[in-house]
mmCIF file of C-alpha atoms and ligand atoms in Angstrom:
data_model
loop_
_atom_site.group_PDB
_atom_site.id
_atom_site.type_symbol
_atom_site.label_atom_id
_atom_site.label_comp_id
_atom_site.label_asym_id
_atom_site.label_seq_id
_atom_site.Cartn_x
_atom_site.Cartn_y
_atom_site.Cartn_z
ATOM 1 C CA UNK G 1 39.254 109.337 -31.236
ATOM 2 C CA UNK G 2 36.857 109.080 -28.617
ATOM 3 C CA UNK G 3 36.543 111.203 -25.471
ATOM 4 C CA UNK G 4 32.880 110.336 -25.020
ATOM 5 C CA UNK G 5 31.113 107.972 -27.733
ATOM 6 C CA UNK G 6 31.406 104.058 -26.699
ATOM 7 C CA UNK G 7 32.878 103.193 -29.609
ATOM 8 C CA UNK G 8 34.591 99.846 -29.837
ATOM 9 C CA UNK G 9 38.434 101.342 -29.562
ATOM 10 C CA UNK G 10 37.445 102.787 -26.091
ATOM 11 C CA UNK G 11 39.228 101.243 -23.052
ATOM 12 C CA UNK G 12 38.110 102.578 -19.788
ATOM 13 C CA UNK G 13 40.348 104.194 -17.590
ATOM 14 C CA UNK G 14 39.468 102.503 -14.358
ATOM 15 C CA UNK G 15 40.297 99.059 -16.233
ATOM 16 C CA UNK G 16 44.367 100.205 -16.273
ATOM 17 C CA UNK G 17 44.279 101.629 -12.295
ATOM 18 C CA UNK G 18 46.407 105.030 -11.424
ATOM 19 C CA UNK G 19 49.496 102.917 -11.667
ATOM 20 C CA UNK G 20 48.766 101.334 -14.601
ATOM 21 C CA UNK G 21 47.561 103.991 -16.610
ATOM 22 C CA UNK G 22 51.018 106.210 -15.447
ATOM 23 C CA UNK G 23 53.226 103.200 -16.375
ATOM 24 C CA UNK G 24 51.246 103.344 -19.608
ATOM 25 C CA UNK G 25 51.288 106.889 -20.547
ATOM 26 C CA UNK G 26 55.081 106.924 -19.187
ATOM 27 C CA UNK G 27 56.668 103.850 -21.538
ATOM 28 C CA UNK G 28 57.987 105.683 -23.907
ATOM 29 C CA UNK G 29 59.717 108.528 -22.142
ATOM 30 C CA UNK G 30 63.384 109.608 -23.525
ATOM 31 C CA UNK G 31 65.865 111.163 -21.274
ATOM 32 C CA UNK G 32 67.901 113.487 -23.435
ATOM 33 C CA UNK G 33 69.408 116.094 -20.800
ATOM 34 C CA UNK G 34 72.298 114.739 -19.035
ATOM 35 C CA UNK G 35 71.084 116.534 -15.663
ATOM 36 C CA UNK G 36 68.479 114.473 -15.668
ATOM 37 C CA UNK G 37 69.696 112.169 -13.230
ATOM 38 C CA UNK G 38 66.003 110.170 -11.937
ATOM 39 C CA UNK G 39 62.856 110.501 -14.171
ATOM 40 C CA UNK G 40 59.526 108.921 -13.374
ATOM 41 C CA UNK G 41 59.701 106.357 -11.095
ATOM 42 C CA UNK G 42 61.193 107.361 -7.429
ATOM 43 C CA UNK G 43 59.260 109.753 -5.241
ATOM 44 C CA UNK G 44 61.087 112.803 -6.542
ATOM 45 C CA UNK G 45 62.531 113.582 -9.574
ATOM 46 C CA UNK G 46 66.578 114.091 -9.498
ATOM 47 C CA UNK G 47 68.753 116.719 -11.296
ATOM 48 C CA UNK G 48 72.170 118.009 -11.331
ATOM 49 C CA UNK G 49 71.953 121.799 -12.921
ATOM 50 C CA UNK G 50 74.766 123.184 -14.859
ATOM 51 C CA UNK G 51 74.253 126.366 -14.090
ATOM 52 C CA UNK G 52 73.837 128.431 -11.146
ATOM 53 C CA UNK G 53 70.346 129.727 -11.561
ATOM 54 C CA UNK G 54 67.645 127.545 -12.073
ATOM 55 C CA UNK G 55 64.486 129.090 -13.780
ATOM 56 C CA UNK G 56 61.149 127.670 -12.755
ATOM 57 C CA UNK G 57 57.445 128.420 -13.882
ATOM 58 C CA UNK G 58 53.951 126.476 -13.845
ATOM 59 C CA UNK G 59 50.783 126.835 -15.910
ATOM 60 C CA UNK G 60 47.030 125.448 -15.322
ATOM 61 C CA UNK G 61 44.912 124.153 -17.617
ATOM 62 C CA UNK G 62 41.253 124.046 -17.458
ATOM 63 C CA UNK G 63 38.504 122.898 -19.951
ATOM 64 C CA UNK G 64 36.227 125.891 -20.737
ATOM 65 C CA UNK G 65 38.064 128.370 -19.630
ATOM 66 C CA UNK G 66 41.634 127.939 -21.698
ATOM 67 C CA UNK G 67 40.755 125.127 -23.732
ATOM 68 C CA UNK G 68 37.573 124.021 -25.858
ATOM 69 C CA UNK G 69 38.286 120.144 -27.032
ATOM 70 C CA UNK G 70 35.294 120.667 -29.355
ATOM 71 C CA UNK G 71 38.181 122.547 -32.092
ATOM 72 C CA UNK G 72 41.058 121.518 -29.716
ATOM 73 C CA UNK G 73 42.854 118.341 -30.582
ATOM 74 C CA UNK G 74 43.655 116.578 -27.439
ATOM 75 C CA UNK G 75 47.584 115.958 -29.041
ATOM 76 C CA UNK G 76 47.695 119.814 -29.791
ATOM 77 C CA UNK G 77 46.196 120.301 -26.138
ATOM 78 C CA UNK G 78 49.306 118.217 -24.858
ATOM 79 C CA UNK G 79 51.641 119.791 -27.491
ATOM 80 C CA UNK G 80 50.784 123.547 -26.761
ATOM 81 C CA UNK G 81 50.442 122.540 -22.954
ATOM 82 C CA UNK G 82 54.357 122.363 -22.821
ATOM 83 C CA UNK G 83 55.464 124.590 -25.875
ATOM 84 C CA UNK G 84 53.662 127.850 -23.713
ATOM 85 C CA UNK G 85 55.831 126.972 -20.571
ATOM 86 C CA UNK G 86 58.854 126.698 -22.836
ATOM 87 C CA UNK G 87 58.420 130.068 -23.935
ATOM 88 C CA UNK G 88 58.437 131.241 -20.538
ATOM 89 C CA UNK G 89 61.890 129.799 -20.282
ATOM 90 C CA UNK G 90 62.639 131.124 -23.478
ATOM 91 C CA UNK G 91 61.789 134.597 -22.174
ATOM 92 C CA UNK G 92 64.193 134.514 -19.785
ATOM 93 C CA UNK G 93 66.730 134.208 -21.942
ATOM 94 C CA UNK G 94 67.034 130.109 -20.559
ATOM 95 C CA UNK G 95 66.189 126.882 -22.287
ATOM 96 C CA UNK G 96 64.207 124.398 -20.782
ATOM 97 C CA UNK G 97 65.343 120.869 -20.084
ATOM 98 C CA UNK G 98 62.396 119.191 -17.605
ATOM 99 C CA UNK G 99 59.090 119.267 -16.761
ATOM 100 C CA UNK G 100 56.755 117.590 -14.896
ATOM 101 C CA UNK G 101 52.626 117.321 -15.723
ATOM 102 C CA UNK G 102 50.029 116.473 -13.594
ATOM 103 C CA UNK G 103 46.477 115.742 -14.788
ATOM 104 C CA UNK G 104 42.825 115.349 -13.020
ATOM 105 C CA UNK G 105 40.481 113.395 -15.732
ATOM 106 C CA UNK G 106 37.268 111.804 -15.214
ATOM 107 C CA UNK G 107 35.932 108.546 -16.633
ATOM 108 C CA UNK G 108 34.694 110.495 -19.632
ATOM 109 C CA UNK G 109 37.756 110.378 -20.978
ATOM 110 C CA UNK G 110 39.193 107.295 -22.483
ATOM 111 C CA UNK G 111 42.545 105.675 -22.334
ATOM 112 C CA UNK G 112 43.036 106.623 -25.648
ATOM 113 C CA UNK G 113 41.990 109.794 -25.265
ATOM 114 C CA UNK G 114 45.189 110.372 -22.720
ATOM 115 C CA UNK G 115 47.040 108.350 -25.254
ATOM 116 C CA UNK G 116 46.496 111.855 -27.215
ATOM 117 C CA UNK G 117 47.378 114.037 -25.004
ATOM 118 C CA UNK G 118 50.661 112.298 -23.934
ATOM 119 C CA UNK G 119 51.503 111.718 -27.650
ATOM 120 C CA UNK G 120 51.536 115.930 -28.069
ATOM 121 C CA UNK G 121 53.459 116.199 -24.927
ATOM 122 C CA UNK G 122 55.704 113.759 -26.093
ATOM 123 C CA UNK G 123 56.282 115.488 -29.394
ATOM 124 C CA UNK G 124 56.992 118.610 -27.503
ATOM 125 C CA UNK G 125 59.558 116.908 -25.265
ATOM 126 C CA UNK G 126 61.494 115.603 -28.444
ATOM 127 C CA UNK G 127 61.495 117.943 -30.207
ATOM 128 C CA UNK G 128 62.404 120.481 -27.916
ATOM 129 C CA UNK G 129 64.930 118.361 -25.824
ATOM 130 C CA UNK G 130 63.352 118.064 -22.920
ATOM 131 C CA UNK G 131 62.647 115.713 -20.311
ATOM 132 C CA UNK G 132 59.487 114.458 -18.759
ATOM 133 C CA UNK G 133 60.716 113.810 -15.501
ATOM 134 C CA UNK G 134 57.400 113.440 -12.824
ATOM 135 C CA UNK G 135 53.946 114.489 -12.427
ATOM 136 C CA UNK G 136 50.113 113.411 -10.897
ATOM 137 C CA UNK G 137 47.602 111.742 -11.563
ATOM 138 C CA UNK G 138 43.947 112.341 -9.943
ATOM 139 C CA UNK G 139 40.499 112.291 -10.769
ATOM 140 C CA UNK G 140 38.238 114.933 -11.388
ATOM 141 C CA UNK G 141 34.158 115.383 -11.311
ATOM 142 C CA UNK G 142 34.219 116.303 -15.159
ATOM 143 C CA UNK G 143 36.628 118.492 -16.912
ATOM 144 C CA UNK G 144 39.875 118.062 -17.991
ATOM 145 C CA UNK G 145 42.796 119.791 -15.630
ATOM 146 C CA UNK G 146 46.481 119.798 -16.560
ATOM 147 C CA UNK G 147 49.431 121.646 -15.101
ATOM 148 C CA UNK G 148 52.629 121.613 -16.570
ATOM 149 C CA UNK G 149 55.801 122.997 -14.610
ATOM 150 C CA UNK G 150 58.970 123.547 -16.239
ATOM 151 C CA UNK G 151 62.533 123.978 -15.085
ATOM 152 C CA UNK G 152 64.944 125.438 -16.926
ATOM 153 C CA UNK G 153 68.433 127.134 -17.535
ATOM 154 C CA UNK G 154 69.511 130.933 -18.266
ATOM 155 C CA UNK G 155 72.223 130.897 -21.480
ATOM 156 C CA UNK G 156 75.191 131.359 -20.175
ATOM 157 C CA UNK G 157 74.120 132.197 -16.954
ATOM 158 C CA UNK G 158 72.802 135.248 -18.416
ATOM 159 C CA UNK G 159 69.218 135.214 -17.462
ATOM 160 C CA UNK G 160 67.263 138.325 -18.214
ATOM 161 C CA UNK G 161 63.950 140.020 -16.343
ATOM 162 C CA UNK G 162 61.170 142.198 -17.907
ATOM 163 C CA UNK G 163 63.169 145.351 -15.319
ATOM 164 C CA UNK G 164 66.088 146.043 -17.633
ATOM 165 C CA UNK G 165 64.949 148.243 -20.511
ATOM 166 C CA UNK G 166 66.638 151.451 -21.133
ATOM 167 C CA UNK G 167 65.889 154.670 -22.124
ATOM 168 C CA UNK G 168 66.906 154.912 -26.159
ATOM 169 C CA UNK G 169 67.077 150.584 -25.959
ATOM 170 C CA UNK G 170 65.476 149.392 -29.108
ATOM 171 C CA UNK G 171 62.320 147.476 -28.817
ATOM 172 C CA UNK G 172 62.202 144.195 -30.980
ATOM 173 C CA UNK G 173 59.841 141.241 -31.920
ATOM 174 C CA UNK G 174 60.422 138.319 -33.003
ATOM 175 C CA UNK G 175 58.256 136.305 -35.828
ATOM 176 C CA UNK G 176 54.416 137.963 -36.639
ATOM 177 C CA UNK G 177 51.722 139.466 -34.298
ATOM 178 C CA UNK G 178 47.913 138.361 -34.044
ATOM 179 C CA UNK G 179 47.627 135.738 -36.070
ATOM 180 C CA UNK G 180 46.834 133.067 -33.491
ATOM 181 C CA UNK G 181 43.817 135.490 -32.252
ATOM 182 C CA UNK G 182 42.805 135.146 -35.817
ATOM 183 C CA UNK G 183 42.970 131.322 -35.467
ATOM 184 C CA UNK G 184 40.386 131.390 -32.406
ATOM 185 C CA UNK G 185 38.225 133.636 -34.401
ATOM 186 C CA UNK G 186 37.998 131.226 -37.471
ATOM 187 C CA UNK G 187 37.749 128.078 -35.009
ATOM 188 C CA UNK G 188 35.011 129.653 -33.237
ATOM 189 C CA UNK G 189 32.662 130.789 -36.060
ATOM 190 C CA UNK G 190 33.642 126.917 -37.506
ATOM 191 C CA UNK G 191 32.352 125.715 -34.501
ATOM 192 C CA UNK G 192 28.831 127.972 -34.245
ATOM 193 C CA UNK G 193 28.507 127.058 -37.637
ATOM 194 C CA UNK G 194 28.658 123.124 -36.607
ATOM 195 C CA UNK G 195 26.494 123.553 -33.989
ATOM 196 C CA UNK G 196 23.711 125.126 -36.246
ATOM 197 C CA UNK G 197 24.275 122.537 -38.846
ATOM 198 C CA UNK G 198 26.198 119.084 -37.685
ATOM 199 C CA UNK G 199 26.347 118.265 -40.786
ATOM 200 C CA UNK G 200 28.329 121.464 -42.248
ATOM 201 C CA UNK G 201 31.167 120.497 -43.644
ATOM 202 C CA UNK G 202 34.325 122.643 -42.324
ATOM 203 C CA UNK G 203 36.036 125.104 -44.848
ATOM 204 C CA UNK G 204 38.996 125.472 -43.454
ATOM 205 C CA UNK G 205 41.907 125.297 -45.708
ATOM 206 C CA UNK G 206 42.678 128.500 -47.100
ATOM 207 C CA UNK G 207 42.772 129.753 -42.893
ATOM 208 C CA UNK G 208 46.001 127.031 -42.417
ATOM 209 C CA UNK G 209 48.505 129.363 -41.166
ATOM 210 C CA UNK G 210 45.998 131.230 -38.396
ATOM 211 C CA UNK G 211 44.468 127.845 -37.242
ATOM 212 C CA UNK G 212 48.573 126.240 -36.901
ATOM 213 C CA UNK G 213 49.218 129.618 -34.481
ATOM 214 C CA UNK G 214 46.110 129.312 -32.858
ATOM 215 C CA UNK G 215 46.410 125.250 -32.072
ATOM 216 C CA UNK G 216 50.559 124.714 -32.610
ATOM 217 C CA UNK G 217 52.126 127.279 -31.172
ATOM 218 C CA UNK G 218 56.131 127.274 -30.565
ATOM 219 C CA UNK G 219 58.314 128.538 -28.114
ATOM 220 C CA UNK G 220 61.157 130.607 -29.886
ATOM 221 C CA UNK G 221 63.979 129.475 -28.697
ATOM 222 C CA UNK G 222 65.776 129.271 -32.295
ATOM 223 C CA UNK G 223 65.608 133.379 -31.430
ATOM 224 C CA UNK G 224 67.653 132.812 -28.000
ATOM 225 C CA UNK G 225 70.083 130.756 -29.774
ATOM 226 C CA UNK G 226 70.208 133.413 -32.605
ATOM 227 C CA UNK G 227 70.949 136.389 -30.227
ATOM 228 C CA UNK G 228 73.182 134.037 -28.266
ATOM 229 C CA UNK G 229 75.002 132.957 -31.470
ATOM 230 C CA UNK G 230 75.481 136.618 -32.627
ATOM 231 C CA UNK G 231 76.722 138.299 -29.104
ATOM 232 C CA UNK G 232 73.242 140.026 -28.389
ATOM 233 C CA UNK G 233 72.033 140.008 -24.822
ATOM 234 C CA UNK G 234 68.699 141.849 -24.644
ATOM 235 C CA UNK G 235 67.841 144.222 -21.764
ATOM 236 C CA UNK G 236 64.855 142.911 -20.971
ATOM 237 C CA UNK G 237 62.675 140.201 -22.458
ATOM 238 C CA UNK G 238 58.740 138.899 -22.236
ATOM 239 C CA UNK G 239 56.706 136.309 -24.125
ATOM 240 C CA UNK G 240 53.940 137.309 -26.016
ATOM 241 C CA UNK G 241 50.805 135.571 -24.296
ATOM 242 C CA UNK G 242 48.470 138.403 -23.605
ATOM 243 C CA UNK G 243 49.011 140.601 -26.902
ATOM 244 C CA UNK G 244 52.172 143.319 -27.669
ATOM 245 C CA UNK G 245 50.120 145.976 -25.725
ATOM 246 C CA UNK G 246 49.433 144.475 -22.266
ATOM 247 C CA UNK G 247 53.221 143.315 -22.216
ATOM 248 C CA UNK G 248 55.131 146.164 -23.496
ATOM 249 C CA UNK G 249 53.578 148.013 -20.831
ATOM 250 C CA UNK G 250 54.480 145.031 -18.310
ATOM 251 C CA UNK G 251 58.127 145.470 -19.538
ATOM 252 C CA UNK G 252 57.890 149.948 -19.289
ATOM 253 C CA UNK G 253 56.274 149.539 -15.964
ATOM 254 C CA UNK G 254 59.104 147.226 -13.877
ATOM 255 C CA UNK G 255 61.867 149.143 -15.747
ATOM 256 C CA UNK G 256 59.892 151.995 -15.157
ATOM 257 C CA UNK G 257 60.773 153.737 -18.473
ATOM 258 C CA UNK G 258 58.047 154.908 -21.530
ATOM 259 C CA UNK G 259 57.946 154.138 -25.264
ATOM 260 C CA UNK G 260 57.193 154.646 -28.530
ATOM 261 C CA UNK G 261 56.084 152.150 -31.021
ATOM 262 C CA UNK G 262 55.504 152.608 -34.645
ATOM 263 C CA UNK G 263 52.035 151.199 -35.752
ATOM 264 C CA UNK G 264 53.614 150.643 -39.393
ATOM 265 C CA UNK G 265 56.649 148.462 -37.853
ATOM 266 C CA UNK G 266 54.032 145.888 -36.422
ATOM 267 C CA UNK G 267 54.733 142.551 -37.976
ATOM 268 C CA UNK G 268 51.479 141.088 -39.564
ATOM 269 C CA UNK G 269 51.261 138.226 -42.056
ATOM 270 C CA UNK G 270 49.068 138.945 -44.912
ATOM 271 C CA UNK G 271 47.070 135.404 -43.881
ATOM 272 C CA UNK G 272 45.976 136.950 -40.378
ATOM 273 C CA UNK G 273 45.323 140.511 -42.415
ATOM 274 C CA UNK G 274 42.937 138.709 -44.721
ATOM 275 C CA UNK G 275 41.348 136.202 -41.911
ATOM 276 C CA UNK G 276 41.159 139.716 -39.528
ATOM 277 C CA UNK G 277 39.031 141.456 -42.964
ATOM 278 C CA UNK G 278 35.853 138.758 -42.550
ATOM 279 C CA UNK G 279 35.540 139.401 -39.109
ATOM 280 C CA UNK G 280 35.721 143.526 -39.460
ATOM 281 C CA UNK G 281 38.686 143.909 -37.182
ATOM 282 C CA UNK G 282 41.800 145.924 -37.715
ATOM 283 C CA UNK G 283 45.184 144.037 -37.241
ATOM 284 C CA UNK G 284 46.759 146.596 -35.766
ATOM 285 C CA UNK G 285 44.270 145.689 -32.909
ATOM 286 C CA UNK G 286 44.583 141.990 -32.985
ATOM 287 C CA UNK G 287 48.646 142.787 -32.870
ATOM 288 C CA UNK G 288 48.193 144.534 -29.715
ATOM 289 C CA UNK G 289 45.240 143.034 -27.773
ATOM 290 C CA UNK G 290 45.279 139.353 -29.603
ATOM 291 C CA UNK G 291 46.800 136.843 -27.635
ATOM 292 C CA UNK G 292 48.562 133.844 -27.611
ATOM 293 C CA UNK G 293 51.154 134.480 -30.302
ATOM 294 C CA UNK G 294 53.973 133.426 -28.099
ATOM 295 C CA UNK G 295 56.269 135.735 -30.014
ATOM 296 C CA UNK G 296 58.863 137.217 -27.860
ATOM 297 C CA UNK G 297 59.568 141.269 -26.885
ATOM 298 C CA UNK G 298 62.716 142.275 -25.926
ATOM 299 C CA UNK G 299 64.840 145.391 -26.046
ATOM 300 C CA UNK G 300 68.479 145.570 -26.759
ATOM 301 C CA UNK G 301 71.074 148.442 -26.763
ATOM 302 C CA UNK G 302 71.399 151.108 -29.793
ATOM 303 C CA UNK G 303 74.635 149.775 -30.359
ATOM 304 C CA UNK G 304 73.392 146.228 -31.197
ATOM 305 C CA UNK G 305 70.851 147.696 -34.193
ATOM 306 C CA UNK G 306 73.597 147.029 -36.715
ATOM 307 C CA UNK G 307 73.838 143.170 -35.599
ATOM 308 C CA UNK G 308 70.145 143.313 -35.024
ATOM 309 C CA UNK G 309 68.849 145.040 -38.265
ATOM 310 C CA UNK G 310 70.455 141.621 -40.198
ATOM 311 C CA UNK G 311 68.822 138.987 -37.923
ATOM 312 C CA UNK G 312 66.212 137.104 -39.654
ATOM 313 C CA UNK G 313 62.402 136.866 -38.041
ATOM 314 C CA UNK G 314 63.296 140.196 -36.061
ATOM 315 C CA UNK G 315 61.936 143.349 -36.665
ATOM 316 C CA UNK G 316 62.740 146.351 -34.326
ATOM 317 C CA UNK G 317 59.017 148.096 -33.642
ATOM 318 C CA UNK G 318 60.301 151.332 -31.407
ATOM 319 C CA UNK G 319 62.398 152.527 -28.826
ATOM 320 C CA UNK G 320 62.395 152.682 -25.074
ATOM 321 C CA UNK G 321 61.666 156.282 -23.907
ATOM 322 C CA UNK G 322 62.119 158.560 -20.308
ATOM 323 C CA UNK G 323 58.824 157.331 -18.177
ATOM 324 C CA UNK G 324 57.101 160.763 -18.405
ATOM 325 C CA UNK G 325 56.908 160.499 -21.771
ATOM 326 C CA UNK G 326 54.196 157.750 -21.920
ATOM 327 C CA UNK G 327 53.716 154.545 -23.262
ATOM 328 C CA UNK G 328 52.795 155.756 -27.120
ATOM 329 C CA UNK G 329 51.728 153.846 -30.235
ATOM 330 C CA UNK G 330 52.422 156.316 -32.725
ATOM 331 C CA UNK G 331 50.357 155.719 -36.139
ATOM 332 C CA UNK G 332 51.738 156.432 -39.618
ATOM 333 C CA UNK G 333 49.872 159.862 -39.692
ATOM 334 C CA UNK G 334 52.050 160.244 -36.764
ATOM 335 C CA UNK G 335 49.171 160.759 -34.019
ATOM 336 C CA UNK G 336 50.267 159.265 -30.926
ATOM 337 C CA UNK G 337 47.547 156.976 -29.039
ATOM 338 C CA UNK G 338 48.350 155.766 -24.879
ATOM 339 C CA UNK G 339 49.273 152.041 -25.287
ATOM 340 C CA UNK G 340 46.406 150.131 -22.724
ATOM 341 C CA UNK G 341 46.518 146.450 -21.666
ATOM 342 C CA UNK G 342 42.773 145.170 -22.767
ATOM 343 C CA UNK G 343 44.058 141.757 -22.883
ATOM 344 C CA UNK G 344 42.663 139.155 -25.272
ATOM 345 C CA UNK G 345 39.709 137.951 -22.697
ATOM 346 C CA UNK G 346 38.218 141.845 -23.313
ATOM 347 C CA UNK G 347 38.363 141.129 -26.777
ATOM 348 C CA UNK G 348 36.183 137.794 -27.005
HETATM 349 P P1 LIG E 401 53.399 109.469 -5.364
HETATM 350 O O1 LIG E 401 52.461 108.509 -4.711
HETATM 351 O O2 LIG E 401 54.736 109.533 -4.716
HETATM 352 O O3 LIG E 401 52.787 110.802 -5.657
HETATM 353 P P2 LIG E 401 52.747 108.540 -7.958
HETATM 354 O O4 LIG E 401 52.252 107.141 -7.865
HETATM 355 O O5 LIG E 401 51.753 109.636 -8.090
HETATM 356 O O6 LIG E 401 53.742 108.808 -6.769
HETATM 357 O O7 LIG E 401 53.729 108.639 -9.190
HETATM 358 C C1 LIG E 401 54.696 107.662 -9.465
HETATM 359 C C2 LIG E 401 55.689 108.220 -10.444
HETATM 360 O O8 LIG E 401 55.038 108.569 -11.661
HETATM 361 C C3 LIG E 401 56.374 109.496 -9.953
HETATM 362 O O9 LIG E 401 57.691 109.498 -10.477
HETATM 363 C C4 LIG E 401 55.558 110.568 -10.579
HETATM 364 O O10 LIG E 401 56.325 111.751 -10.759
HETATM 365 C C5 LIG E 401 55.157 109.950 -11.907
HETATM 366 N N1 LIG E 401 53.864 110.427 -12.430
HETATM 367 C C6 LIG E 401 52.663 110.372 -11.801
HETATM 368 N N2 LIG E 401 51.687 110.875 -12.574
HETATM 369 C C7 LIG E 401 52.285 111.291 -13.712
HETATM 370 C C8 LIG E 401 51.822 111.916 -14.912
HETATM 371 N N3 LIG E 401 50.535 112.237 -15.093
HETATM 372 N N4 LIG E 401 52.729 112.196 -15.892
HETATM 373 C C9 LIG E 401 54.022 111.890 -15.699
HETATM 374 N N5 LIG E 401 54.521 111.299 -14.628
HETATM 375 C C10 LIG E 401 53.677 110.989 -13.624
HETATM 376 MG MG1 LIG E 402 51.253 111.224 -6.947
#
């Protein structure tokens, strides 16, 4: 695929015109939400929302800072682009059934470069039901810019914030912890190494499970439909983007409550355990300070462990605790250590 070589498959982007291009990257939209009511095409997008709250949120994309297309697939870059803002609706309890994207490219890129990207985004949008209803077009002095912005709607009507947690609430994760950090790790050394030697051939096979949570992530919305399905309604609820650390304490802090979590309840997969060994880091740390796992935290009431205990890909990690009490990891030789948000950027 070419983003910059002049190979012979390379069609210019100035040779389609704004229109154009849009019409072309557009043609094979599908509308599968019935509030969809106007896609692409009129000056607004139209929709008719079942429910009463509609849930909103935006991300940007830029090249360099939260993408590298030297180990980033441009389809994964359009894939993951609109899988992290459906975890935001996920983590409010909603699923999401538009979006819009906008994009600023410059002639480096190629039309079939954006035939990538849309082809990720379009993956997303089927397989996740939603609808690309609108978006931008402009161009840019070099690097690649994309925003995606997502509406949504809470289950039920019953959306839920990061200020709800109780004291004695249970704290739960869903899926595994750290494992996409481990995927940037391995992608990164890969890439030093290509630099160094261009002719290196990648060894990346055994690392398949890090690299997919590094480049594929999801958005869990099989767990909202799970709780849904089995009468839980958590307390409060956050997606994973910035490691378990930074937004456990995001969730104590607006319900202004403490907790304790229990390093041995962390769930790590033995892949991101044995990736985390070459590069001398513990994955207790990666769990906490590792980001981009898009996992989600919530906590639910005592009287939902019994349900909660049976749920597949849940694991309850600690329990919400009276705000003077601190916001405690407590270790298996039962020392307690003051949770802090370092974020994944400290880490790199
Ligand atoms: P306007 O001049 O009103 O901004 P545009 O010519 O930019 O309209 O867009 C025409 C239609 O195509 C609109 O429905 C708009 O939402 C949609 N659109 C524009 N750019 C994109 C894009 N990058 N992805 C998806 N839809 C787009
Ligand atoms: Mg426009």
């Amino acid at each position: 695929m070419s983003i910059e070589n002049n190979d012979s498959t390379r069609t210019e982007l100035n040779s389609l015109g704004e229109f154009g291009l849009i019409d072309h990257l557009t043609q094979s939209v599908n509308i599968f939400n019935k509030t969809t009511l106007k896609g692409i095409g009129d000056d607004a997008a139209v929709i008719c929302p079942e429910s009463n709250q509609v849930l909103i949120s935006t991300d940007l994309l830029i090249e360099g800072i939260h993408f590298d297309l030297t180990y980033m697939p441009l389809k994964h870059l359009g894939y993951k682009a609109c899988t992290v803002n459906f975890s935001d609706i996920a983590a409010m309890n909603g699923r999401p059934k538009q979006i819009t994207v906008s994009i600023a490219v410059s002639n480096r890129f190629s039309v079939e470069a954006l035939e990538e990207l849309y082809s990720g985004i379009h993956l997303a949008c089927e397989r996740y039901k939603v609808d690309l209803v609108g978006g931008d077009t402009a161009s840019s002095p070099g690097g690649l810019f994309i925003s995606v912005s997502v509406i949504g709607e809470p289950v039920d009507e019953k959306t839920v914030y990061r200020n709800g947690a109780n004291k004695n609430d249970l704290v739960c994760v869903s899926g595994d912890l750290g494992a996409a950090y481990a995927g940037l790790l391995t992608l990164e050394r890969e890439k030093a190494t290509y630099t160094a030697n261009p002719n290196a051939q990648p060894d990346l096979e055994s690392y398949d499970y890090v690299l997919e949570r590094q480049i594929k992530p999801e958005a869990r919305l099989d767990i909202i439909d799970l709780l849904h399905e089995n009468n839980i309604k958590p307390t409060s609820m956050i997606d994973i983007s910035d490691g378990l650390a930074s937004e456990i304490l995001h969730i104590c802090k607006q319900s202004d409550v403490g907790c304790e979590l229990y390093e041995d309840k962390l769930p790590i997969d033995y892949a991101t355990t044995r990736t985390l060994e070459e590069f001398k880091i513990l994955p207790t740390t990666a769990a906490l300070n590792g980001g981009e796992d898009y996992e989600l935290l919530f906590t639910v009431r005592q009287s939902d462990y019994e349900t909660i205990k049976t749920l597949k890909d849940i694991c309850v990690i600690g329990y919400i605790t009276d705000k003077e009490k601190g916001t405690l990891l407590i270790t298996p030789q039962n020392t307690s250590i003051e949770l802090k948000a370092q974020g994944w950027n400290h880490m790199r």
